[in-house]
């Protein structure tokens, strides 16, 4: 599979949303925009969430294998693609005569208000109200079921030491993990990010027409578009290639990626797919225990 050329080295700069002083109304605007991005369908293959669901099922070995998992959204934000992925995968499982799967929303900054709305619409989604740190590797699935840990547009938020803990925790306490990113250090990702930066001038009027604060800081003093610009381009600078991601697992072992896979019994795969033409590309990185394939 051809991959987009990386234009510059990874730099872990600071995002506004990661700061404790970031206003909640900015986070809410960002989270709602991400949900909209996952739902937008301009491709014959469906929305980014629908395409991510298919990638997930394929990488886990098909529906018969996927039905064995509980899926934990480790950095859920306002829910992201999880409600759409849950709906899509469970529709496919039901059609195939297989048992439905459950999803759990967790985050260091739980958006309980958004999650209550999500769980009220699906009995297969639940949430943990208390903050959960993804670097701690907390297993939520029971011993009789498998756990797939999901990182939807969130893994780039971790610096290398934290990201190493996240992957180490996933390998030690889960049975699979998947990382999805829409930003990267590539030309298509940078162009797509530029379009997203301009999007508040359209979407704020639709999503936040009732909020004088959001309207004021979009159209009169454009702090929200500026916020999108800073965090959007910083997100691009923070994203990792497959080699950079897998090196977090191998760098203290002296092993190659293939040697690490053989020693630990995992299979690591990656790829990319255009999900929001013309530029929006989904980059994915998946690890699965071989016994689960």
PDB file of C-alpha atoms in Angstrom:
ATOM      1  CA  UNK A   1       0.000   0.000   0.000  1.00  0.00           C
ATOM      2  CA  UNK A   2       1.381   3.405  -0.990  1.00  0.00           C
ATOM      3  CA  UNK A   3       1.855   5.835   1.855  1.00  0.00           C
ATOM      4  CA  UNK A   4       1.912   9.622   1.858  1.00  0.00           C
ATOM      5  CA  UNK A   5       5.328  11.204   2.202  1.00  0.00           C
ATOM      6  CA  UNK A   6       6.129  12.654   5.614  1.00  0.00           C
ATOM      7  CA  UNK A   7       7.270  16.263   5.153  1.00  0.00           C
ATOM      8  CA  UNK A   8       9.100  17.025   8.409  1.00  0.00           C
ATOM      9  CA  UNK A   9      10.268  15.403  11.674  1.00  0.00           C
ATOM     10  CA  UNK A  10       7.813  14.869  14.493  1.00  0.00           C
ATOM     11  CA  UNK A  11       7.643  17.712  17.029  1.00  0.00           C
ATOM     12  CA  UNK A  12       5.651  17.392  20.237  1.00  0.00           C
ATOM     13  CA  UNK A  13       4.356  20.927  20.656  1.00  0.00           C
ATOM     14  CA  UNK A  14       1.619  21.969  23.086  1.00  0.00           C
ATOM     15  CA  UNK A  15      -2.060  21.929  22.138  1.00  0.00           C
ATOM     16  CA  UNK A  16      -4.429  24.391  23.766  1.00  0.00           C
ATOM     17  CA  UNK A  17      -6.982  21.666  24.532  1.00  0.00           C
ATOM     18  CA  UNK A  18      -4.432  19.723  26.584  1.00  0.00           C
ATOM     19  CA  UNK A  19      -3.957  22.602  29.005  1.00  0.00           C
ATOM     20  CA  UNK A  20      -5.860  22.661  32.304  1.00  0.00           C
ATOM     21  CA  UNK A  21      -6.747  26.323  31.689  1.00  0.00           C
ATOM     22  CA  UNK A  22      -8.471  25.607  28.364  1.00  0.00           C
ATOM     23  CA  UNK A  23     -12.078  26.854  28.703  1.00  0.00           C
ATOM     24  CA  UNK A  24     -14.718  24.138  28.678  1.00  0.00           C
ATOM     25  CA  UNK A  25     -16.663  25.927  25.920  1.00  0.00           C
ATOM     26  CA  UNK A  26     -13.662  25.614  23.595  1.00  0.00           C
ATOM     27  CA  UNK A  27     -13.368  21.895  24.353  1.00  0.00           C
ATOM     28  CA  UNK A  28     -17.093  21.469  23.732  1.00  0.00           C
ATOM     29  CA  UNK A  29     -16.826  23.197  20.349  1.00  0.00           C
ATOM     30  CA  UNK A  30     -13.877  21.002  19.380  1.00  0.00           C
ATOM     31  CA  UNK A  31     -15.513  17.764  20.526  1.00  0.00           C
ATOM     32  CA  UNK A  32     -18.712  18.536  18.632  1.00  0.00           C
ATOM     33  CA  UNK A  33     -16.689  19.312  15.507  1.00  0.00           C
ATOM     34  CA  UNK A  34     -14.882  15.981  15.763  1.00  0.00           C
ATOM     35  CA  UNK A  35     -18.193  14.143  16.014  1.00  0.00           C
ATOM     36  CA  UNK A  36     -19.384  15.998  12.897  1.00  0.00           C
ATOM     37  CA  UNK A  37     -16.178  15.028  11.063  1.00  0.00           C
ATOM     38  CA  UNK A  38     -16.679  11.343  11.861  1.00  0.00           C
ATOM     39  CA  UNK A  39     -20.294  11.514  10.623  1.00  0.00           C
ATOM     40  CA  UNK A  40     -19.701  13.435   7.392  1.00  0.00           C
ATOM     41  CA  UNK A  41     -20.165  11.195   4.353  1.00  0.00           C
ATOM     42  CA  UNK A  42     -18.793  12.345   1.002  1.00  0.00           C
ATOM     43  CA  UNK A  43     -17.557   8.929  -0.152  1.00  0.00           C
ATOM     44  CA  UNK A  44     -19.310   5.930  -1.664  1.00  0.00           C
ATOM     45  CA  UNK A  45     -17.762   3.891   1.156  1.00  0.00           C
ATOM     46  CA  UNK A  46     -19.586   5.935   3.787  1.00  0.00           C
ATOM     47  CA  UNK A  47     -18.513   8.263   6.568  1.00  0.00           C
ATOM     48  CA  UNK A  48     -15.064   8.076   8.202  1.00  0.00           C
ATOM     49  CA  UNK A  49     -16.685   6.221  11.119  1.00  0.00           C
ATOM     50  CA  UNK A  50     -18.227   3.610   8.820  1.00  0.00           C
ATOM     51  CA  UNK A  51     -14.911   3.091   7.055  1.00  0.00           C
ATOM     52  CA  UNK A  52     -13.050   2.926  10.378  1.00  0.00           C
ATOM     53  CA  UNK A  53     -15.493   0.234  11.503  1.00  0.00           C
ATOM     54  CA  UNK A  54     -14.714  -1.872   8.448  1.00  0.00           C
ATOM     55  CA  UNK A  55     -10.979  -1.471   8.987  1.00  0.00           C
ATOM     56  CA  UNK A  56     -11.410  -2.501  12.623  1.00  0.00           C
ATOM     57  CA  UNK A  57     -13.434  -5.620  11.774  1.00  0.00           C
ATOM     58  CA  UNK A  58     -11.011  -6.647   9.025  1.00  0.00           C
ATOM     59  CA  UNK A  59      -7.955  -6.233  11.246  1.00  0.00           C
ATOM     60  CA  UNK A  60      -9.522  -8.251  14.065  1.00  0.00           C
ATOM     61  CA  UNK A  61     -10.060 -11.134  11.668  1.00  0.00           C
ATOM     62  CA  UNK A  62     -13.691 -10.645  10.636  1.00  0.00           C
ATOM     63  CA  UNK A  63     -17.045 -10.531  12.379  1.00  0.00           C
ATOM     64  CA  UNK A  64     -16.716 -13.943  14.031  1.00  0.00           C
ATOM     65  CA  UNK A  65     -13.581 -12.744  15.776  1.00  0.00           C
ATOM     66  CA  UNK A  66     -14.825  -9.210  16.496  1.00  0.00           C
ATOM     67  CA  UNK A  67     -17.838 -10.530  18.425  1.00  0.00           C
ATOM     68  CA  UNK A  68     -15.476 -11.847  21.121  1.00  0.00           C
ATOM     69  CA  UNK A  69     -14.328  -8.362  22.145  1.00  0.00           C
ATOM     70  CA  UNK A  70     -15.407  -5.564  24.429  1.00  0.00           C
ATOM     71  CA  UNK A  71     -14.310  -2.252  22.905  1.00  0.00           C
ATOM     72  CA  UNK A  72     -12.947   0.438  25.229  1.00  0.00           C
ATOM     73  CA  UNK A  73     -12.674   3.982  23.860  1.00  0.00           C
ATOM     74  CA  UNK A  74      -9.722   5.085  25.992  1.00  0.00           C
ATOM     75  CA  UNK A  75      -9.890   8.812  25.124  1.00  0.00           C
ATOM     76  CA  UNK A  76     -13.524   9.188  24.172  1.00  0.00           C
ATOM     77  CA  UNK A  77     -13.944  12.976  24.260  1.00  0.00           C
ATOM     78  CA  UNK A  78     -17.586  13.623  23.383  1.00  0.00           C
ATOM     79  CA  UNK A  79     -17.944  10.131  21.919  1.00  0.00           C
ATOM     80  CA  UNK A  80     -16.265  10.629  18.558  1.00  0.00           C
ATOM     81  CA  UNK A  81     -17.010   7.771  16.146  1.00  0.00           C
ATOM     82  CA  UNK A  82     -17.899   5.221  18.830  1.00  0.00           C
ATOM     83  CA  UNK A  83     -21.736   5.490  18.531  1.00  0.00           C
ATOM     84  CA  UNK A  84     -21.513   5.092  14.750  1.00  0.00           C
ATOM     85  CA  UNK A  85     -18.998   2.239  14.944  1.00  0.00           C
ATOM     86  CA  UNK A  86     -21.139   0.492  17.573  1.00  0.00           C
ATOM     87  CA  UNK A  87     -24.264   0.823  15.458  1.00  0.00           C
ATOM     88  CA  UNK A  88     -22.539  -0.354  12.293  1.00  0.00           C
ATOM     89  CA  UNK A  89     -20.713  -3.330  13.771  1.00  0.00           C
ATOM     90  CA  UNK A  90     -23.724  -4.548  15.750  1.00  0.00           C
ATOM     91  CA  UNK A  91     -25.941  -4.304  12.683  1.00  0.00           C
ATOM     92  CA  UNK A  92     -23.441  -6.503  10.840  1.00  0.00           C
ATOM     93  CA  UNK A  93     -23.175  -8.944  13.748  1.00  0.00           C
ATOM     94  CA  UNK A  94     -26.967  -9.242  14.035  1.00  0.00           C
ATOM     95  CA  UNK A  95     -27.290  -9.840  10.297  1.00  0.00           C
ATOM     96  CA  UNK A  96     -24.669 -12.584  10.587  1.00  0.00           C
ATOM     97  CA  UNK A  97     -26.453 -14.189  13.538  1.00  0.00           C
ATOM     98  CA  UNK A  98     -23.651 -13.313  15.957  1.00  0.00           C
ATOM     99  CA  UNK A  99     -23.755 -11.832  19.442  1.00  0.00           C
ATOM    100  CA  UNK A 100     -23.643  -8.055  19.742  1.00  0.00           C
ATOM    101  CA  UNK A 101     -20.617  -6.370  21.311  1.00  0.00           C
ATOM    102  CA  UNK A 102     -20.374  -3.689  23.996  1.00  0.00           C
ATOM    103  CA  UNK A 103     -18.482  -0.393  23.965  1.00  0.00           C
ATOM    104  CA  UNK A 104     -17.251   1.570  26.992  1.00  0.00           C
ATOM    105  CA  UNK A 105     -16.449   5.311  26.953  1.00  0.00           C
ATOM    106  CA  UNK A 106     -13.601   6.540  29.179  1.00  0.00           C
ATOM    107  CA  UNK A 107     -11.473   9.675  29.323  1.00  0.00           C
ATOM    108  CA  UNK A 108      -9.183  11.654  31.599  1.00  0.00           C
ATOM    109  CA  UNK A 109     -11.722  14.485  31.119  1.00  0.00           C
ATOM    110  CA  UNK A 110     -15.078  12.640  31.105  1.00  0.00           C
ATOM    111  CA  UNK A 111     -17.756  14.405  29.071  1.00  0.00           C
ATOM    112  CA  UNK A 112     -20.562  12.865  31.098  1.00  0.00           C
ATOM    113  CA  UNK A 113     -23.239  15.140  29.639  1.00  0.00           C
ATOM    114  CA  UNK A 114     -22.473  13.996  26.089  1.00  0.00           C
ATOM    115  CA  UNK A 115     -22.067  10.366  27.145  1.00  0.00           C
ATOM    116  CA  UNK A 116     -25.452  10.282  28.882  1.00  0.00           C
ATOM    117  CA  UNK A 117     -27.047  11.279  25.591  1.00  0.00           C
ATOM    118  CA  UNK A 118     -25.128   8.569  23.744  1.00  0.00           C
ATOM    119  CA  UNK A 119     -25.915   5.782  26.199  1.00  0.00           C
ATOM    120  CA  UNK A 120     -29.594   6.735  26.248  1.00  0.00           C
ATOM    121  CA  UNK A 121     -29.722   5.847  22.554  1.00  0.00           C
ATOM    122  CA  UNK A 122     -27.883   2.523  22.745  1.00  0.00           C
ATOM    123  CA  UNK A 123     -27.975  -0.243  25.314  1.00  0.00           C
ATOM    124  CA  UNK A 124     -24.621  -1.492  24.006  1.00  0.00           C
ATOM    125  CA  UNK A 125     -22.658   1.596  25.092  1.00  0.00           C
ATOM    126  CA  UNK A 126     -21.777   2.450  28.682  1.00  0.00           C
ATOM    127  CA  UNK A 127     -19.346   4.866  30.286  1.00  0.00           C
ATOM    128  CA  UNK A 128     -17.084   5.268  33.303  1.00  0.00           C
ATOM    129  CA  UNK A 129     -17.903   8.519  35.071  1.00  0.00           C
ATOM    130  CA  UNK A 130     -14.593   8.749  36.936  1.00  0.00           C
ATOM    131  CA  UNK A 131     -11.449   9.997  35.123  1.00  0.00           C
ATOM    132  CA  UNK A 132      -9.346   7.168  33.696  1.00  0.00           C
ATOM    133  CA  UNK A 133      -5.739   7.761  32.693  1.00  0.00           C
ATOM    134  CA  UNK A 134      -4.950   5.835  29.506  1.00  0.00           C
ATOM    135  CA  UNK A 135      -1.292   5.548  30.539  1.00  0.00           C
ATOM    136  CA  UNK A 136      -2.294   3.314  33.478  1.00  0.00           C
ATOM    137  CA  UNK A 137      -3.451   0.423  31.296  1.00  0.00           C
ATOM    138  CA  UNK A 138      -6.620  -0.342  33.258  1.00  0.00           C
ATOM    139  CA  UNK A 139      -8.429  -3.433  31.948  1.00  0.00           C
ATOM    140  CA  UNK A 140     -12.232  -3.155  31.925  1.00  0.00           C
ATOM    141  CA  UNK A 141     -13.206  -6.397  30.189  1.00  0.00           C
ATOM    142  CA  UNK A 142     -13.876  -9.499  32.252  1.00  0.00           C
ATOM    143  CA  UNK A 143     -11.572 -12.485  32.198  1.00  0.00           C
ATOM    144  CA  UNK A 144     -13.942 -14.396  29.928  1.00  0.00           C
ATOM    145  CA  UNK A 145     -13.942 -11.764  27.174  1.00  0.00           C
ATOM    146  CA  UNK A 146     -11.316  -9.979  25.139  1.00  0.00           C
ATOM    147  CA  UNK A 147     -10.645  -6.261  25.202  1.00  0.00           C
ATOM    148  CA  UNK A 148      -9.830  -4.014  22.262  1.00  0.00           C
ATOM    149  CA  UNK A 149      -8.585  -0.598  23.319  1.00  0.00           C
ATOM    150  CA  UNK A 150      -9.385   2.241  20.898  1.00  0.00           C
ATOM    151  CA  UNK A 151      -7.625   5.576  20.423  1.00  0.00           C
ATOM    152  CA  UNK A 152      -9.677   7.725  18.047  1.00  0.00           C
ATOM    153  CA  UNK A 153      -7.748  10.863  17.002  1.00  0.00           C
ATOM    154  CA  UNK A 154      -6.136  10.877  20.439  1.00  0.00           C
ATOM    155  CA  UNK A 155      -2.840   8.996  20.419  1.00  0.00           C
ATOM    156  CA  UNK A 156      -0.900  12.020  19.152  1.00  0.00           C
ATOM    157  CA  UNK A 157      -1.761  13.833  22.393  1.00  0.00           C
ATOM    158  CA  UNK A 158       0.741  11.661  24.265  1.00  0.00           C
ATOM    159  CA  UNK A 159       4.436  12.521  24.268  1.00  0.00           C
ATOM    160  CA  UNK A 160       6.819   9.605  23.747  1.00  0.00           C
ATOM    161  CA  UNK A 161       7.161   8.544  27.414  1.00  0.00           C
ATOM    162  CA  UNK A 162       3.379   8.655  27.917  1.00  0.00           C
ATOM    163  CA  UNK A 163       2.677   6.998  24.546  1.00  0.00           C
ATOM    164  CA  UNK A 164       5.092   4.230  25.454  1.00  0.00           C
ATOM    165  CA  UNK A 165       3.130   3.626  28.677  1.00  0.00           C
ATOM    166  CA  UNK A 166      -0.151   3.605  26.746  1.00  0.00           C
ATOM    167  CA  UNK A 167       1.079   0.941  24.316  1.00  0.00           C
ATOM    168  CA  UNK A 168       2.786  -1.053  27.044  1.00  0.00           C
ATOM    169  CA  UNK A 169      -0.442  -1.027  29.038  1.00  0.00           C
ATOM    170  CA  UNK A 170      -2.436  -2.135  26.001  1.00  0.00           C
ATOM    171  CA  UNK A 171      -0.068  -5.007  25.286  1.00  0.00           C
ATOM    172  CA  UNK A 172      -0.002  -6.140  28.919  1.00  0.00           C
ATOM    173  CA  UNK A 173      -3.690  -5.764  29.814  1.00  0.00           C
ATOM    174  CA  UNK A 174      -5.679  -5.846  26.556  1.00  0.00           C
ATOM    175  CA  UNK A 175      -5.975  -8.268  23.650  1.00  0.00           C
ATOM    176  CA  UNK A 176      -5.930  -5.747  20.819  1.00  0.00           C
ATOM    177  CA  UNK A 177      -5.591  -2.022  20.217  1.00  0.00           C
ATOM    178  CA  UNK A 178      -6.365   0.331  17.363  1.00  0.00           C
ATOM    179  CA  UNK A 179      -5.144   3.866  16.730  1.00  0.00           C
ATOM    180  CA  UNK A 180      -6.967   6.102  14.236  1.00  0.00           C
ATOM    181  CA  UNK A 181      -5.616   9.519  13.188  1.00  0.00           C
ATOM    182  CA  UNK A 182      -6.834  12.095  10.641  1.00  0.00           C
ATOM    183  CA  UNK A 183      -3.875  14.436  11.109  1.00  0.00           C
ATOM    184  CA  UNK A 184      -0.287  13.755  10.058  1.00  0.00           C
ATOM    185  CA  UNK A 185       2.889  15.370   8.755  1.00  0.00           C
ATOM    186  CA  UNK A 186       1.792  14.820   5.163  1.00  0.00           C
ATOM    187  CA  UNK A 187       0.523  17.201   2.488  1.00  0.00           C
ATOM    188  CA  UNK A 188      -3.009  15.705   2.310  1.00  0.00           C
ATOM    189  CA  UNK A 189      -3.376  15.895   6.099  1.00  0.00           C
ATOM    190  CA  UNK A 190      -2.160  19.499   6.231  1.00  0.00           C
ATOM    191  CA  UNK A 191      -4.551  20.508   3.433  1.00  0.00           C
ATOM    192  CA  UNK A 192      -7.462  18.737   5.130  1.00  0.00           C
ATOM    193  CA  UNK A 193      -6.589  20.446   8.419  1.00  0.00           C
ATOM    194  CA  UNK A 194      -6.693  23.822   6.666  1.00  0.00           C
ATOM    195  CA  UNK A 195     -10.261  23.111   5.523  1.00  0.00           C
ATOM    196  CA  UNK A 196     -11.230  22.109   9.066  1.00  0.00           C
ATOM    197  CA  UNK A 197      -9.753  25.350  10.437  1.00  0.00           C
ATOM    198  CA  UNK A 198     -12.105  27.315   8.194  1.00  0.00           C
ATOM    199  CA  UNK A 199     -15.127  25.152   9.053  1.00  0.00           C
ATOM    200  CA  UNK A 200     -16.214  27.031  12.245  1.00  0.00           C
ATOM    201  CA  UNK A 201     -17.302  29.976  10.101  1.00  0.00           C
ATOM    202  CA  UNK A 202     -20.021  27.652   8.758  1.00  0.00           C
ATOM    203  CA  UNK A 203     -20.665  25.164  11.547  1.00  0.00           C
ATOM    204  CA  UNK A 204     -20.846  27.540  14.527  1.00  0.00           C
ATOM    205  CA  UNK A 205     -23.966  29.182  13.145  1.00  0.00           C
ATOM    206  CA  UNK A 206     -25.555  25.754  12.735  1.00  0.00           C
ATOM    207  CA  UNK A 207     -24.406  24.076  15.957  1.00  0.00           C
ATOM    208  CA  UNK A 208     -24.186  27.017  18.345  1.00  0.00           C
ATOM    209  CA  UNK A 209     -26.756  29.574  17.101  1.00  0.00           C
ATOM    210  CA  UNK A 210     -28.175  29.726  20.637  1.00  0.00           C
ATOM    211  CA  UNK A 211     -24.811  30.562  22.297  1.00  0.00           C
ATOM    212  CA  UNK A 212     -23.764  34.242  22.210  1.00  0.00           C
ATOM    213  CA  UNK A 213     -20.294  33.277  23.466  1.00  0.00           C
ATOM    214  CA  UNK A 214     -19.590  30.844  20.623  1.00  0.00           C
ATOM    215  CA  UNK A 215     -20.969  33.263  18.039  1.00  0.00           C
ATOM    216  CA  UNK A 216     -18.958  36.180  19.429  1.00  0.00           C
ATOM    217  CA  UNK A 217     -15.679  34.250  19.485  1.00  0.00           C
ATOM    218  CA  UNK A 218     -16.192  32.925  15.979  1.00  0.00           C
ATOM    219  CA  UNK A 219     -17.429  35.897  13.975  1.00  0.00           C
ATOM    220  CA  UNK A 220     -16.413  39.035  15.888  1.00  0.00           C
ATOM    221  CA  UNK A 221     -13.231  37.962  17.648  1.00  0.00           C
ATOM    222  CA  UNK A 222     -12.268  34.695  15.890  1.00  0.00           C
ATOM    223  CA  UNK A 223     -10.684  32.910  18.825  1.00  0.00           C
ATOM    224  CA  UNK A 224     -12.346  29.597  17.889  1.00  0.00           C
ATOM    225  CA  UNK A 225     -10.858  29.471  14.351  1.00  0.00           C
ATOM    226  CA  UNK A 226      -7.496  30.477  15.855  1.00  0.00           C
ATOM    227  CA  UNK A 227      -7.858  27.653  18.388  1.00  0.00           C
ATOM    228  CA  UNK A 228      -8.581  25.238  15.529  1.00  0.00           C
ATOM    229  CA  UNK A 229      -5.512  26.485  13.644  1.00  0.00           C
ATOM    230  CA  UNK A 230      -3.150  26.063  16.580  1.00  0.00           C
ATOM    231  CA  UNK A 231      -4.394  22.657  17.679  1.00  0.00           C
ATOM    232  CA  UNK A 232      -4.944  21.435  14.116  1.00  0.00           C
ATOM    233  CA  UNK A 233      -1.409  22.091  12.875  1.00  0.00           C
ATOM    234  CA  UNK A 234       0.120  21.043  16.199  1.00  0.00           C
ATOM    235  CA  UNK A 235      -1.807  17.766  15.919  1.00  0.00           C
ATOM    236  CA  UNK A 236      -0.283  17.248  12.487  1.00  0.00           C
ATOM    237  CA  UNK A 237       3.200  17.882  13.873  1.00  0.00           C
ATOM    238  CA  UNK A 238       2.590  15.413  16.718  1.00  0.00           C
ATOM    239  CA  UNK A 239       1.373  12.434  14.674  1.00  0.00           C
ATOM    240  CA  UNK A 240       3.616   9.422  14.212  1.00  0.00           C
ATOM    241  CA  UNK A 241       4.439   7.116  11.342  1.00  0.00           C
ATOM    242  CA  UNK A 242       4.030   3.363  11.794  1.00  0.00           C
ATOM    243  CA  UNK A 243       7.780   2.971  12.396  1.00  0.00           C
ATOM    244  CA  UNK A 244       7.730   5.718  15.032  1.00  0.00           C
ATOM    245  CA  UNK A 245       4.716   4.126  16.712  1.00  0.00           C
ATOM    246  CA  UNK A 246       6.167   0.625  16.838  1.00  0.00           C
ATOM    247  CA  UNK A 247       9.521   1.952  18.054  1.00  0.00           C
ATOM    248  CA  UNK A 248       7.743   2.910  21.283  1.00  0.00           C
ATOM    249  CA  UNK A 249       7.354  -0.829  21.913  1.00  0.00           C
ATOM    250  CA  UNK A 250      10.808  -1.908  20.794  1.00  0.00           C
ATOM    251  CA  UNK A 251      13.246   0.890  21.626  1.00  0.00           C
ATOM    252  CA  UNK A 252      14.313  -0.498  25.018  1.00  0.00           C
ATOM    253  CA  UNK A 253      14.424  -4.123  23.886  1.00  0.00           C
ATOM    254  CA  UNK A 254      17.096  -4.123  21.188  1.00  0.00           C
ATOM    255  CA  UNK A 255      14.666  -6.054  18.990  1.00  0.00           C
ATOM    256  CA  UNK A 256      13.403  -5.308  15.507  1.00  0.00           C
ATOM    257  CA  UNK A 257       9.638  -4.968  15.092  1.00  0.00           C
ATOM    258  CA  UNK A 258       9.428  -8.469  13.627  1.00  0.00           C
ATOM    259  CA  UNK A 259      11.532  -9.915  16.463  1.00  0.00           C
ATOM    260  CA  UNK A 260       9.326  -8.135  19.009  1.00  0.00           C
ATOM    261  CA  UNK A 261       6.179  -9.562  17.381  1.00  0.00           C
ATOM    262  CA  UNK A 262       7.562 -13.112  17.481  1.00  0.00           C
ATOM    263  CA  UNK A 263       8.743 -12.808  21.078  1.00  0.00           C
ATOM    264  CA  UNK A 264       5.539 -11.245  22.435  1.00  0.00           C
ATOM    265  CA  UNK A 265       2.970 -13.021  20.280  1.00  0.00           C
ATOM    266  CA  UNK A 266       1.435  -9.916  18.702  1.00  0.00           C
ATOM    267  CA  UNK A 267       0.863  -8.856  15.110  1.00  0.00           C
ATOM    268  CA  UNK A 268       1.306  -5.156  14.290  1.00  0.00           C
ATOM    269  CA  UNK A 269      -0.206  -3.702  11.110  1.00  0.00           C
ATOM    270  CA  UNK A 270      -0.822  -0.222   9.707  1.00  0.00           C
ATOM    271  CA  UNK A 271      -2.290   1.525   6.700  1.00  0.00           C
ATOM    272  CA  UNK A 272      -4.094   4.562   5.369  1.00  0.00           C
ATOM    273  CA  UNK A 273      -7.294   5.262   3.453  1.00  0.00           C
ATOM    274  CA  UNK A 274      -8.888   8.393   2.001  1.00  0.00           C
ATOM    275  CA  UNK A 275     -12.156   8.779   3.927  1.00  0.00           C
ATOM    276  CA  UNK A 276     -13.021  12.449   3.301  1.00  0.00           C
ATOM    277  CA  UNK A 277     -12.137  13.293  -0.312  1.00  0.00           C
ATOM    278  CA  UNK A 278     -10.211  15.034  -1.589  1.00  0.00           C
ATOM    279  CA  UNK A 279      -7.648  15.207   1.215  1.00  0.00           C
ATOM    280  CA  UNK A 280      -9.013  13.616   4.403  1.00  0.00           C
ATOM    281  CA  UNK A 281      -6.977  10.476   5.036  1.00  0.00           C
ATOM    282  CA  UNK A 282      -7.448   8.046   7.915  1.00  0.00           C
ATOM    283  CA  UNK A 283      -4.170   6.631   9.227  1.00  0.00           C
ATOM    284  CA  UNK A 284      -4.499   3.452  11.286  1.00  0.00           C
ATOM    285  CA  UNK A 285      -2.199   1.354  13.475  1.00  0.00           C
ATOM    286  CA  UNK A 286      -3.429  -1.943  14.920  1.00  0.00           C
ATOM    287  CA  UNK A 287      -2.016  -4.533  17.289  1.00  0.00           C
ATOM    288  CA  UNK A 288      -3.658  -7.923  17.883  1.00  0.00           C
ATOM    289  CA  UNK A 289      -2.543 -10.870  19.989  1.00  0.00           C
ATOM    290  CA  UNK A 290      -1.851 -13.713  17.593  1.00  0.00           C
ATOM    291  CA  UNK A 291      -4.033 -16.119  19.550  1.00  0.00           C
ATOM    292  CA  UNK A 292      -6.921 -13.746  18.784  1.00  0.00           C
ATOM    293  CA  UNK A 293      -6.476 -13.751  15.028  1.00  0.00           C
TER     294      UNK A 293
END
